[in-house]
């Protein structure tokens, strides 16, 4: 299929929906994107697996990455898509082929941007992080992510959602001494030993932290607890899993220090603490001049004021490199992955207008 990058953006989005691209099956859409960008004279195109990168090389002092993923969650009778009364329907309408359509159409149009642009279209976003195409690009072509600012076209209802909270998972293992429950005094109950940790967590007052003008609400919670191997045994071990969603004013080390302080306050003898999972936070960077102009251009479209992204997204891949990043795209994120995924065409044109005005400025 030949994509028409110069026609209407909603027709382009419909064309993209009609190329099925469930994660792991992005070859056809990547071929179409590579072919279409190959005929755009003002970009240099690079392909890595099913990720396509198109860069302007005008020697501008600043460079921005504008990024979208090509894959979707599985199709559920919602391909082919349709345009009906100003609404685009179909798998990926929200997450995120309308966004990708905006990016492709601007990649073709904006030949003389005020900042150099690295357009990135990648595979495997909706599946395990180890397969993520943006992560693979960062490993195989680190220069691709060497930018001053990044915009991800994920659905935000055409407003800016800056940065993202980090997430840290920790297992706290409380030791005990096993015994038959008929002679409980011979043992030490590890589940009871976890009580001070739960009390400390219940008493913890999470902060709302303002970072670069956006408010990030934190949370520190027990998300799982396990202990005991039989109904007549004093448990020798109890594991409490904690999840800390922390604001982007903190590094991973600082976030871990918060959790460690809380666990120390519980004063549990012999407690063993292990980090099992983490995803870095990302600053929105909206105080930087490069972002200021972006915020202004988007405000001119009538969009809501920027807000903080609380969930973890691929912006964090930029955050971990110290690059500020925001989400900005058409579609209501709550409809992402829904069988009746749909997006008003008006939001698609709004985002095209906001992004386009910024890149031309
Ligand atoms: Zn997405």
CSV table of C-alpha atoms in Angstrom, one decimal, residues 33-48 51-59 63 107-108 110-111 113 116-121 137 141 143-144:
chain,number,residue,atom,x,y,z
A,33,UNK,CA,6.2,4.1,6.2
A,34,UNK,CA,9.8,3.6,5.0
A,35,UNK,CA,8.6,3.8,1.4
A,36,UNK,CA,6.6,7.0,2.0
A,37,UNK,CA,9.4,8.7,3.9
A,38,UNK,CA,11.9,7.6,1.3
A,39,UNK,CA,10.3,9.9,-1.2
A,40,UNK,CA,10.5,12.9,1.2
A,41,UNK,CA,13.5,14.8,-0.1
A,42,UNK,CA,14.4,16.7,3.1
A,43,UNK,CA,14.9,13.8,5.4
A,44,UNK,CA,17.5,11.0,5.7
A,45,UNK,CA,15.8,7.7,6.5
A,46,UNK,CA,17.3,4.8,8.6
A,47,UNK,CA,15.6,1.5,9.3
A,48,UNK,CA,16.3,-0.8,12.2
A,51,UNK,CA,11.6,1.0,13.3
A,52,UNK,CA,12.0,3.9,10.9
A,53,UNK,CA,13.9,7.0,11.6
A,54,UNK,CA,13.7,10.1,9.4
A,55,UNK,CA,16.0,13.1,10.2
A,56,UNK,CA,16.4,16.6,8.8
A,57,UNK,CA,20.0,17.7,8.8
A,58,UNK,CA,20.0,21.4,8.5
A,59,UNK,CA,22.7,22.1,11.1
A,63,UNK,CA,17.2,19.0,17.7
A,107,UNK,CA,7.4,15.0,8.3
A,108,UNK,CA,6.4,15.4,4.6
A,110,UNK,CA,8.0,20.7,7.2
A,111,UNK,CA,11.0,21.0,5.0
A,113,UNK,CA,12.0,23.5,10.5
A,116,UNK,CA,16.3,19.8,13.3
A,117,UNK,CA,13.8,17.0,13.7
A,118,UNK,CA,14.3,13.3,14.3
A,119,UNK,CA,11.0,11.6,13.4
A,120,UNK,CA,10.9,8.1,15.0
A,121,UNK,CA,8.3,5.4,14.2
A,137,UNK,CA,17.1,1.9,18.6
A,141,UNK,CA,21.9,3.7,17.2
A,143,UNK,CA,22.8,9.0,18.2
A,144,UNK,CA,19.1,8.7,17.3
